[in-house]
Structures are given as structure tokens and as C-alpha cells.
Amino acid sequence: MTSHKRTLGLTTAVAALAAPLVASAPAQATGTPPRTGFEQTHGARWTSQPEEQRLLAAVDKASARVSVERIGTTKQGRPLQLVRVGARNAATTVLLICSQHGNEPSGREACLTQIRDWAYAKDKATRRFLARTTLLVVPTANPDGRAADTRGNSDGVDINRDHIALRTAEGRAMAAVIRDHEPDVIYDLHEYGATPEYYDKDLFDLWPRNLNTDPRVHDEAETLSQDYVRPAAHAAGHSTGTYGIWTDPVTGEPVKQTAGDGQERILRNMSGIKHALGLLIESRVDPGTPAEEADEPLNNRRRRDSQLAALKGLFRFSGERAGHIDAVTDAARLAGFRDTGPVYVGGADNDPAEPAETIQDPPCGYRLTKGQYAEYKDELALHGITVRPTGDGAYVPLRQSQRALAALFLDARAPYHVTEGTPDTNC
């Protein structure tokens, strides 16, 4: 985000705080709040797509706080939607991505419940928070997969492995939202299957591990996890841990890592590369108690409620640390213009990159042929990568905000590169 845009956002936020509270915060909805299908059945089933559409239409109509827009369409014709709640152009923007995997519905239920609650909230603390913060929600990031109860979309593609190539309508829609709104925090809601004793907490979370994440962004995302999200979950009676790490049931020490690496095609890591505080959150699908084993709706409610509890930590973090969050993400967005330092094509924050995984002296940029540019210009644009068209194709400089992403997209050494640009070392 440009410094001018940030200044406007900060000015808006300051003005909102100086004005009377009723004037600064859009009016809450009136009337009877709509309920999700999940709530109507007390957790016996998940909210259907028609029920979701009715709820979103109702809160959009009833509340000046809420607006709903279509950001894409799935292959099967279902809408991809973005819900905006709270202030416009606030200094801090938080994006929730709900249920990228269609068979992981509890995050979606938490998002729908949260949207409705924001629309109707009357308490002073929530109104003040909404006056200072832009909240964006993609309530169902994989509508076709949710309808079919499948992990992938209607083509069987795992959307959460498409955040660099952008071959899916779902991945493209999310990339456009991130490019256009430059969220400071990207919070990605999922579920997981437990391995009893070693890997069976109510909630796991994880920050960006990709080594191209600005260290300040990385550390602030870890603070979000350790000091806010996990304590909020604990306060509600839920156990927590680090995603992808098995622990010894007796000592609590790490045993092995089974997931949660630094690959850039996953949203958690792409968030960090794009200078946002990314956090993955995973609730346990499996029953954790005999009571949950005997009562499926009870287990379903625990899955949803644990997500809602963690969200309270996210919102407290966003309210208490707004100024610091903005300073960190602003600095990270500007760092690429210095065009210094290595680019990493492997490794993670807990797995140092090997020499072969480090581009120690990156080129000045990459040149694309006419054919390459014609084929990939849309994806480059969706990522917000700066490109200069030339007579024989295009030039992608590395002196830009998306410096690392440009290299990961175009360098042959990057494991998920989309096309192979010609390195330009004539700086």
C-alpha cells in the first residue's frame, strides 16, 4: 500500500476516534438477527449454501456496517463473495479466509456467526473496534467443495496449493482481494484429523514459516499466535498447539514434524511473502471426549466454538496493537524497493536454507518473451507484481514491493515457479 493511502487510512481512523461514537461507527442492524442453519439445528448439520446466501443478504440489507460483493464465480456457478464489516479505509485491515477446504466446515460456521454478530452488536467496545478496523471476510472460499463435502474444488484441486500459480477461480479471487485491499492480517480457518496422544489438541495454529517473510512480520504473526489466539482459546477451555508438530504425550517435547513447512504456494506462507501477518488455525474434527463421541452435534459445536474463541484473540490483538501492526506491514512493503539481500527458494524458520536453496545475489530482474507475457500477465497482475512491457515481451524488476514473490514466480530454481524468466544481471 502506498504511503499516501496509508496516511489517508490513518487520518480516517483518527477522525473516527475523535468524533462521537455513534457517528463514527455505522449503525448496527435492527430487528431479529438471522440464524445460520447450523444454529437452527443446534449443530446437527452445517449451514447450506442457500441458507448462507439468505443470511448474507439479510445482514447486508439490515446493517450499514455490512456490505457484500461478488468477487468471482466457481466452475459450477456458485458465487465467491467478500463481506466487508466496519470502517472503510481504516489503518488496519483484517482478512478472514474461511474453509478453503470444503470438507472443513467449522471455520465457515464461525465466520458466518461472526459476521451476523458484528452486524447486530450494540456494545461500546465492539462499536469502537468496528470504527477503527476494516474487516474483510470470504465466508466460503471453496463453495463447490463445501457443497460436495470435498477437500478440493469441483476439479479436485486443493485451493490451498494454488496461491502462486493461480489456476483456480477461487485462488484468483483471493489473490485479487489481497492485492486490492492489502490486508495487514490474513487469518486462514481450517480443520484437521487427530492422531491421538501425539497430535490431538482442540486447536493448532501456525504463522508464516517461509524465509522470505520480513522478520518483523514473522515475529508479529508469532505474537498473534502465542500471546493472543492461544490464550483466548485456553480461556474458553480449549487446548492448543503448533500445527504440524507431534509432541511426546509424557514430556510434551516435539517428536517430529509432519506438516507446516515453508512452501510458498500455501496461503499461510504467501501471506507473509505479501507482507501480511498470516496465521493458519486448525480445529480438531475428531471427538475429544466420550460425550462428544456419543453426541455428534456436541462435537460439531465444539469445533465451531473453538474457532470463535480463537477469533476473540485475533480481534483483541488487532485492537490493542493496531499502530504496531501497521508500522510493521508498512515497513515490510517498502523493504523490497531497496533490492538487497538473498531470496530463499527453500528452508523455513525452523529449517535453515541450504546453499542451493538460497539465491544469494539475485538478478536485477527477469525478462519475459512475448509469449510468456501474454500467457502469464493476468497472474502477474493478480499478484500485484510490477511488470514493464517491452517491445519484445516484458521486464520484471526485482526493485519492487513484491521482490521475493517475483523471483519465486519466475526463477527456475524456485520449486513452484510458474514460468522461467531470463535473469537480467546488467544492473
PDB file of C-alpha atoms in Angstrom, residues 210 342 344:
ATOM      1  CA  ASN A 210       8.724 -19.053   4.581  1.00  0.00           C
ATOM      2  CA  PRO A 342      19.040 -13.040  -0.724  1.00  0.00           C
ATOM      3  CA  TYR A 344      15.109 -18.123  -0.496  1.00  0.00           C
TER       4      TYR A 344
END
